[in-house]
Each structure stands twice: as structure tokens, then as C-alpha cells.
C-alpha atoms as a printed R data frame, in Angstrom:
    type eleno elety resid chain resno       x       y       z
1   ATOM     1    CA   MET     A     1  -2.814 -16.952  19.792
2   ATOM     2    CA   ILE     A     2   0.619 -18.361  20.575
3   ATOM     3    CA   GLU     A     3   2.233 -16.988  23.715
4   ATOM     4    CA   ARG     A     4   5.935 -17.481  24.360
5   ATOM     5    CA   ARG     A     5   5.390 -18.332  28.045
6   ATOM     6    CA   MET     A     6   1.889 -19.648  28.324
7   ATOM     7    CA   GLY     A     7   1.427 -21.590  25.104
8   ATOM     8    CA   LEU     A     8  -1.784 -21.763  23.138
9   ATOM     9    CA   ALA     A     9  -5.167 -20.546  24.306
10  ATOM    10    CA   VAL     A    10  -8.497 -21.345  22.681
11  ATOM    11    CA   VAL     A    11 -11.331 -18.935  23.410
12  ATOM    12    CA   THR     A    12 -14.941 -18.611  22.411
13  ATOM    13    CA   ALA     A    13 -17.359 -15.706  21.920
14  ATOM    14    CA   LEU     A    14 -16.272 -12.298  20.690
15  ATOM    15    CA   ALA     A    15 -15.692  -8.898  22.218
16  ATOM    16    CA   LEU     A    16 -18.647  -7.111  20.700
17  ATOM    17    CA   ALA     A    17 -19.538  -3.485  20.897
18  ATOM    18    CA   GLY     A    18 -20.755  -3.390  17.320
19  ATOM    19    CA   CYS     A    19 -24.014  -3.017  15.539
20  ATOM    20    CA   ALA     A    20 -26.758  -5.028  13.930
21  ATOM    21    CA   GLN     A    21 -29.876  -4.160  12.051
22  ATOM    22    CA   GLY     A    22 -32.749  -3.193  14.363
23  ATOM    23    CA   GLU     A    23 -35.006  -0.306  15.366
24  ATOM    24    CA   ASP     A    24 -32.051   2.095  15.669
25  ATOM    25    CA   ALA     A    25 -30.504   1.083  12.337
26  ATOM    26    CA   VAL     A    26 -30.875   2.867   9.007
27  ATOM    27    CA   THR     A    27 -30.408   0.695   5.924
28  ATOM    28    CA   TYR     A    28 -29.820   2.032   2.431
29  ATOM    29    CA   ALA     A    29 -28.473   0.680  -0.846
30  ATOM    30    CA   ARG     A    30 -25.854   2.148  -3.148
31  ATOM    31    CA   GLY     A    31 -25.454   0.103  -6.290
32  ATOM    32    CA   ASP     A    32 -25.029  -3.529  -5.306
33  ATOM    33    CA   THR     A    33 -23.889  -2.635  -1.766
34  ATOM    34    CA   THR     A    34 -26.168  -2.481   1.289
35  ATOM    35    CA   PHE     A    35 -25.188  -0.116   4.114
36  ATOM    36    CA   VAL     A    36 -26.446  -0.366   7.702
37  ATOM    37    CA   ARG     A    37 -25.857   2.657   9.927
38  ATOM    38    CA   ILE     A    38 -26.598   2.745  13.652
39  ATOM    39    CA   GLU     A    39 -28.192   5.990  14.861
40  ATOM    40    CA   ALA     A    40 -27.971   5.470  18.613
41  ATOM    41    CA   GLY     A    41 -25.638   2.983  20.264
42  ATOM    42    CA   SER     A    42 -25.496  -0.770  19.989
43  ATOM    43    CA   VAL     A    43 -28.616  -2.833  19.354
44  ATOM    44    CA   TRP     A    44 -26.958  -6.008  20.691
45  ATOM    45    CA   GLY     A    45 -27.095  -4.950  24.320
46  ATOM    46    CA   ARG     A    46 -24.112  -5.367  26.591
47  ATOM    47    CA   PRO     A    47 -20.750  -6.303  25.051
48  ATOM    48    CA   ALA     A    48 -19.865  -9.989  25.099
49  ATOM    49    CA   THR     A    49 -16.601 -11.140  26.617
50  ATOM    50    CA   LEU     A    50 -14.020 -13.722  25.632
51  ATOM    51    CA   ARG     A    51 -14.088 -16.905  27.700
52  ATOM    52    CA   GLU     A    52 -11.116 -19.250  27.678
53  ATOM    53    CA   GLU     A    53 -12.114 -22.883  27.230
54  ATOM    54    CA   MET     A    54  -8.793 -24.642  26.901
55  ATOM    55    CA   ARG     A    55  -5.081 -23.883  27.102
56  ATOM    56    CA   ILE     A    56  -2.127 -25.807  25.698
57  ATOM    57    CA   GLU     A    57   1.009 -24.955  27.626
58  ATOM    58    CA   SER     A    58   4.303 -24.636  25.762
59  ATOM    59    CA   ASP     A    59   6.990 -26.988  27.073
60  ATOM    60    CA   PRO     A    60  10.370 -27.079  25.263
61  ATOM    61    CA   GLU     A    61  11.232 -30.348  27.046
62  ATOM    62    CA   ARG     A    62   8.319 -32.205  25.420
63  ATOM    63    CA   PRO     A    63   8.412 -32.356  21.592
64  ATOM    64    CA   GLU     A    64   4.643 -32.517  21.259
65  ATOM    65    CA   TYR     A    65   4.336 -29.203  23.132
66  ATOM    66    CA   ALA     A    66   7.516 -27.449  21.930
67  ATOM    67    CA   PHE     A    67   5.954 -25.059  19.430
68  ATOM    68    CA   ARG     A    68   8.437 -23.670  16.914
69  ATOM    69    CA   ASN     A    69   6.440 -21.630  14.405
70  ATOM    70    CA   VAL     A    70   2.705 -22.272  14.368
71  ATOM    71    CA   THR     A    71   1.420 -21.118  10.993
72  ATOM    72    CA   SER     A    72  -2.184 -22.334  11.119
73  ATOM    73    CA   LEU     A    73  -4.886 -23.738  13.395
74  ATOM    74    CA   SER     A    74  -8.153 -25.490  12.643
75  ATOM    75    CA   ILE     A    75 -10.806 -27.271  14.704
76  ATOM    76    CA   GLY     A    76 -12.393 -30.466  13.426
77  ATOM    77    CA   SER     A    77 -16.063 -31.357  13.607
78  ATOM    78    CA   ASP     A    78 -15.444 -33.551  16.673
79  ATOM    79    CA   GLY     A    79 -13.587 -30.797  18.567
80  ATOM    80    CA   GLU     A    80 -10.039 -31.924  17.821
81  ATOM    81    CA   LEU     A    81  -7.521 -29.128  17.346
82  ATOM    82    CA   PHE     A    82  -5.148 -29.401  14.378
83  ATOM    83    CA   LEU     A    83  -1.998 -27.300  14.701
84  ATOM    84    CA   LEU     A    84   0.392 -26.812  11.794
85  ATOM    85    CA   ASP     A    85   3.998 -26.345  12.866
86  ATOM    86    CA   GLY     A    86   5.751 -25.049   9.750
87  ATOM    87    CA   PRO     A    87   9.439 -25.743  10.525
88  ATOM    88    CA   ALA     A    88   8.624 -29.223  11.830
89  ATOM    89    CA   GLN     A    89   6.492 -29.878   8.725
90  ATOM    90    CA   ALA     A    90   4.005 -31.682  10.910
91  ATOM    91    CA   VAL     A    91   0.368 -31.431  11.915
92  ATOM    92    CA   LEU     A    92   0.034 -31.822  15.692
93  ATOM    93    CA   VAL     A    93  -3.353 -33.089  16.848
94  ATOM    94    CA   TYR     A    94  -4.871 -32.358  20.285
95  ATOM    95    CA   ASP     A    95  -8.169 -33.542  21.696
96  ATOM    96    CA   SER     A    96 -10.984 -31.233  22.805
97  ATOM    97    CA   ALA     A    97  -9.426 -30.998  26.283
98  ATOM    98    CA   GLY     A    98  -6.083 -29.817  24.904
99  ATOM    99    CA   GLU     A    99  -4.240 -33.113  25.454
100 ATOM   100    CA   PHE     A   100  -1.813 -34.268  22.784
101 ATOM   101    CA   ALA     A   101  -3.287 -37.056  20.659
102 ATOM   102    CA   ARG     A   102  -0.917 -37.745  17.768
103 ATOM   103    CA   VAL     A   103   1.313 -36.344  15.032
104 ATOM   104    CA   SER     A   104   0.042 -36.541  11.475
105 ATOM   105    CA   TRP     A   105   3.206 -36.361   9.372
106 ATOM   106    CA   GLY     A   106   2.507 -35.089   5.897
107 ATOM   107    CA   PHE     A   107   4.257 -35.223   2.550
108 ATOM   108    CA   PHE     A   108   4.839 -31.502   2.165
109 ATOM   109    CA   ARG     A   109   7.889 -29.281   2.167
110 ATOM   110    CA   GLN     A   110   6.765 -25.723   3.003
111 ATOM   111    CA   PRO     A   111   3.308 -25.823   4.598
112 ATOM   112    CA   ASN     A   112   1.707 -22.580   5.758
113 ATOM   113    CA   GLY     A   113  -2.042 -23.172   5.822
114 ATOM   114    CA   LEU     A   114  -4.432 -25.777   7.195
115 ATOM   115    CA   GLU     A   115  -8.203 -26.271   7.181
116 ATOM   116    CA   ALA     A   116 -10.232 -29.150   8.646
117 ATOM   117    CA   LEU     A   117 -13.237 -30.027   6.489
118 ATOM   118    CA   ALA     A   118 -16.614 -31.158   7.804
119 ATOM   119    CA   ASP     A   119 -16.088 -34.696   6.495
120 ATOM   120    CA   GLY     A   120 -12.876 -35.129   8.519
121 ATOM   121    CA   ARG     A   121 -10.324 -34.479   5.785
122 ATOM   122    CA   LEU     A   122  -7.473 -31.982   6.224
123 ATOM   123    CA   VAL     A   123  -6.369 -29.564   3.512
124 ATOM   124    CA   VAL     A   124  -2.784 -28.297   3.781
125 ATOM   125    CA   ARG     A   125  -1.395 -25.506   1.604
126 ATOM   126    CA   ASP     A   126   2.145 -26.376   0.458
127 ATOM   127    CA   VAL     A   127   3.877 -23.286  -0.886
128 ATOM   128    CA   ASP     A   128   6.872 -25.179  -2.237
129 ATOM   129    CA   THR     A   129   4.891 -27.608  -4.394
130 ATOM   130    CA   GLN     A   130   2.167 -25.026  -5.219
131 ATOM   131    CA   GLN     A   131  -0.581 -27.440  -4.234
132 ATOM   132    CA   LEU     A   132  -3.337 -28.000  -1.740
133 ATOM   133    CA   ARG     A   133  -2.571 -31.403  -0.247
134 ATOM   134    CA   VAL     A   134  -5.459 -33.433   1.169
135 ATOM   135    CA   PHE     A   135  -5.085 -35.896   4.081
136 ATOM   136    CA   ASN     A   136  -7.334 -37.888   6.328
137 ATOM   137    CA   GLN     A   137  -7.275 -37.287  10.087
138 ATOM   138    CA   ARG     A   138  -4.612 -39.965  10.554
139 ATOM   139    CA   GLY     A   139  -2.219 -38.139   8.227
140 ATOM   140    CA   ASN     A   140  -2.615 -40.454   5.230
141 ATOM   141    CA   HIS     A   141  -2.231 -38.621   1.940
142 ATOM   142    CA   LEU     A   142  -5.356 -38.808  -0.233
143 ATOM   143    CA   GLU     A   143  -4.862 -36.454  -3.184
144 ATOM   144    CA   ASP     A   144  -3.500 -33.091  -4.372
145 ATOM   145    CA   TRP     A   145  -5.410 -30.124  -5.752
146 ATOM   146    CA   ALA     A   146  -3.474 -28.163  -8.347
147 ATOM   147    CA   LEU     A   147  -2.975 -24.425  -8.553
148 ATOM   148    CA   PRO     A   148  -3.628 -22.900 -12.001
149 ATOM   149    CA   GLN     A   149  -0.779 -21.012 -13.626
150 ATOM   150    CA   PRO     A   150   0.407 -18.303 -13.758
151 ATOM   151    CA   SER     A   151  -0.285 -17.635 -10.105
152 ATOM   152    CA   GLY     A   152   1.172 -18.446  -6.726
153 ATOM   153    CA   TRP     A   153   0.363 -18.837  -3.057
154 ATOM   154    CA   ARG     A   154   2.793 -16.243  -1.653
155 ATOM   155    CA   THR     A   155   0.458 -15.524   1.230
156 ATOM   156    CA   ARG     A   156  -0.127 -16.433   4.848
157 ATOM   157    CA   THR     A   157  -3.845 -15.656   4.685
158 ATOM   158    CA   PRO     A   158  -5.595 -18.644   6.309
159 ATOM   159    CA   LEU     A   159  -7.618 -21.123   4.307
160 ATOM   160    CA   PHE     A   160 -11.296 -21.168   5.243
161 ATOM   161    CA   THR     A   161 -14.584 -22.817   4.327
162 ATOM   162    CA   ASP     A   162 -18.043 -21.326   3.979
163 ATOM   163    CA   THR     A   163 -21.376 -22.677   5.153
164 ATOM   164    CA   GLU     A   164 -21.850 -24.598   1.885
165 ATOM   165    CA   GLY     A   165 -18.533 -26.434   2.216
166 ATOM   166    CA   TYR     A   166 -16.522 -24.521  -0.385
167 ATOM   167    CA   ILE     A   167 -12.819 -24.015   0.402
168 ATOM   168    CA   TYR     A   168 -11.205 -20.613  -0.159
169 ATOM   169    CA   ALA     A   169  -7.473 -20.221  -0.851
170 ATOM   170    CA   ARG     A   170  -5.725 -16.863  -1.255
171 ATOM   171    CA   ILE     A   171  -3.556 -16.481  -4.368
172 ATOM   172    CA   VAL     A   172  -1.552 -13.933  -6.320
173 ATOM   173    CA   VAL     A   173  -2.535 -13.915  -9.978
174 ATOM   174    CA   GLY     A   174   0.160 -12.956 -12.471
175 ATOM   175    CA   SER     A   175  -0.400 -11.105 -15.732
176 ATOM   176    CA   GLU     A   176   1.595 -10.788 -18.931
177 ATOM   177    CA   ASP     A   177   0.511  -7.127 -19.146
178 ATOM   178    CA   PRO     A   178   3.011  -5.025 -17.115
179 ATOM   179    CA   GLU     A   179   0.414  -2.273 -16.628
180 ATOM   180    CA   ILE     A   180  -1.895  -4.700 -14.849
181 ATOM   181    CA   GLY     A   181   0.800  -6.426 -12.806
182 ATOM   182    CA   GLU     A   182  -0.139  -8.827 -10.058
183 ATOM   183    CA   ARG     A   183  -3.655  -9.116  -8.673
184 ATOM   184    CA   ARG     A   184  -4.811 -10.806  -5.499
185 ATOM   185    CA   ALA     A   185  -7.824 -13.061  -5.392
186 ATOM   186    CA   TYR     A   186  -9.338 -16.168  -3.828
187 ATOM   187    CA   LEU     A   187  -9.702 -19.523  -5.500
188 ATOM   188    CA   ARG     A   188 -12.912 -21.259  -4.497
189 ATOM   189    CA   TYR     A   189 -12.682 -25.041  -4.508
190 ATOM   190    CA   SER     A   190 -15.555 -27.494  -4.244
191 ATOM   191    CA   ALA     A   191 -15.292 -30.368  -1.767
192 ATOM   192    CA   ASP     A   192 -13.933 -32.649  -4.516
193 ATOM   193    CA   GLY     A   193 -11.076 -30.265  -5.381
194 ATOM   194    CA   ALA     A   194 -12.554 -28.677  -8.514
195 ATOM   195    CA   ILE     A   195 -11.931 -24.938  -8.900
196 ATOM   196    CA   VAL     A   196 -15.375 -23.332  -9.050
197 ATOM   197    CA   ASP     A   197 -14.277 -19.765  -9.699
198 ATOM   198    CA   THR     A   198 -11.698 -17.059  -8.997
199 ATOM   199    CA   LEU     A   199 -12.909 -14.210  -6.790
200 ATOM   200    CA   PRO     A   200 -10.855 -11.001  -7.150
201 ATOM   201    CA   ASP     A   201 -10.397  -8.596  -4.259
202 ATOM   202    CA   PRO     A   202 -13.115  -5.930  -4.103
203 ATOM   203    CA   GLU     A   203 -12.485  -2.510  -5.593
204 ATOM   204    CA   ILE     A   204 -12.920  -0.091  -2.684
205 ATOM   205    CA   ASP     A   205 -13.532   3.595  -3.400
206 ATOM   206    CA   PHE     A   206 -11.011   4.874  -0.870
207 ATOM   207    CA   GLN     A   207  -7.588   6.474  -1.185
208 ATOM   208    CA   PRO     A   208  -5.333   6.131   1.885
209 ATOM   209    CA   LEU     A   209  -3.064   8.947   2.975
210 ATOM   210    CA   THR     A   210   0.502   8.478   1.771
211 ATOM   211    CA   LEU     A   211   3.879  10.153   2.121
212 ATOM   212    CA   THR     A   212   6.469  10.429  -0.642
213 ATOM   213    CA   VAL     A   213  10.026  10.277   0.683
214 ATOM   214    CA   ASP     A   214  12.868  11.557  -1.516
215 ATOM   215    CA   GLU     A   215  15.914   9.318  -1.218
216 ATOM   216    CA   SER     A   216  19.513  10.552  -1.318
217 ATOM   217    CA   ASP     A   217  20.160   8.538  -4.480
218 ATOM   218    CA   GLY     A   218  17.364  10.314  -6.323
219 ATOM   219    CA   GLY     A   219  14.767   7.618  -5.835
220 ATOM   220    CA   ARG     A   220  11.429   7.939  -4.086
221 ATOM   221    CA   THR     A   221   9.602   5.762  -1.575
222 ATOM   222    CA   LEU     A   222   5.850   5.811  -1.029
223 ATOM   223    CA   LEU     A   223   4.800   5.225   2.587
224 ATOM   224    CA   MET     A   224   1.461   4.949   4.332
225 ATOM   225    CA   VAL     A   225   0.786   7.700   6.882
226 ATOM   226    CA   PRO     A   226   0.933   6.056  10.339
227 ATOM   227    CA   PHE     A   227  -2.397   5.783  12.195
228 ATOM   228    CA   SER     A   228  -4.334   7.130   9.219
229 ATOM   229    CA   PRO     A   229  -7.638   5.538   8.101
230 ATOM   230    CA   ARG     A   230  -7.403   2.288   6.144
231 ATOM   231    CA   ALA     A   231  -9.791   0.194   4.121
232 ATOM   232    CA   HIS     A   232 -10.454  -3.286   5.498
233 ATOM   233    CA   TRP     A   233 -12.433  -6.155   4.070
234 ATOM   234    CA   ALA     A   234 -13.090  -9.829   4.633
235 ATOM   235    CA   ARG     A   235 -15.130 -12.700   3.231
236 ATOM   236    CA   SER     A   236 -17.787 -14.032   5.559
237 ATOM   237    CA   ALA     A   237 -18.739 -17.673   6.077
238 ATOM   238    CA   LEU     A   238 -21.737 -16.999   3.823
239 ATOM   239    CA   GLY     A   239 -19.393 -16.107   0.965
240 ATOM   240    CA   ASP     A   240 -20.202 -12.396   1.141
241 ATOM   241    CA   VAL     A   241 -17.641  -9.586   1.120
242 ATOM   242    CA   VAL     A   242 -17.728  -7.205   4.096
243 ATOM   243    CA   VAL     A   243 -15.977  -3.845   3.651
244 ATOM   244    CA   GLY     A   244 -15.242  -1.096   6.160
245 ATOM   245    CA   ILE     A   245 -13.199   2.115   6.476
246 ATOM   246    CA   SER     A   246 -11.533   2.453   9.859
247 ATOM   247    CA   ASN     A   247 -12.697   6.036  10.569
248 ATOM   248    CA   ARG     A   248 -16.329   5.406   9.564
249 ATOM   249    CA   TYR     A   249 -18.369   3.572  12.175
């Protein structure tokens, strides 16, 4: 979270009022999907609360704290915070107490994603060169991981790693068939930069509410109905896909 007045805050825990499998949960399978439904309240007890551990104050008079456009954050295995400032094309490094440590200048032109790996390396997504660029913690360039064609980054979805050390990068996959058009997926890289597979977005059996607006020039625009239910999904650190509809608890 970047605040215009207060800077950057790092928090732990999670505001939880959710559910987990237990005595009050009903589990059932439908195809290859497992559903868990809570019959009576939360089985996690009282909600947890966010607890701030460290804050980095924004200060326009000090270059190392004058945030311009933070596009990505990542925390290293030793607690260092790596902050990617897109316009400055620099990775700012802060220690576990939030004190500025150094600037790791990279050889990239349009960075918009950063992930710190368990072995200390940094992976930076460079939209302009269509590569994942790999650096050590001191900012020394090690290698580049290519992006297969035809596809492109065209995304601000953060890079992330799973519990087995695979790196996931969001892409847009092109197609020569106009009826198929573009598809969105994740590339999964191994720790040595090899592409293991391409994981397409899940097909969710849900149709959102839409509005068709007739334009004065004869055209039409399709809009989502405000505040109507949406389908949401995410990949977990275990590599699984978690799907939910916003009006179904």
C-alpha cells in the first residue's frame, strides 16, 4: 500500500472472517472441483486483525524515499524489502526495519513486476524487452528469460512463486484464429528459467450481468452492471486455482 502522505506500510496477518473445513463444513465434489460450504458461522474463531510491523515514510526531499510510481514489492528471505519504482527504473532496497540500504540499478527499460526468489536472486519483468531479467541482490545482471511468441506481458498482475519454487508470470497469448482472439494465461518457469508449462485461465460457469448501450453513431457498447456479482479467481501458493462468485458465500 502506497499512501501519498504516509508512505509505505508493511503489515502482517489477514482480516479473516472466512471459513475452513471443520465440523460445521459440508464438502462435496463436482467434477474435478471440491466445494466446502459452511453451515453455521466461521470455524476459525474470532477474526484476525492486521498489525503494522514497519512503515517507510515518503519524503520528496530524499531521493531514496521519494516514491514516484511503485509498481511492485517483494520481500527477500532475509527480510529485505525490494521496491520497484517504474519511472526511476530502479529497485530500491530497504532492510527489515524499513531503513534504506541501497539502489540496485538494472538494465531494463519498462519494468513493472518484481519477485525475490528464495536463493536471493531477483526477477524483474521488463515489458519493453519482453523478458524476465534476473539479477542478484546487488543489482548485477545474471541472465534473461525469454517470452515465447506470439504473446506479450501487457499486464500488471504481480509475479509470484509457489511453495516448490516455480515462478508464475501473467501473459496474453495471441492467436492467428480471429474467432479465438487473445487468451490470458500464466507461464510457469522453473528456477533455472525453463518454461515448464502454460496455464490458461479457468473456465468459470458464470455469466455476469451486462448492459448494452446504443450509441448515437449507431454503435453499441457492452458494460458491466455496477455492483452486480462477479467471478473471481486466484492461484494459490500451492499452485491450485481458487474460484469464487461474489454473491455466493
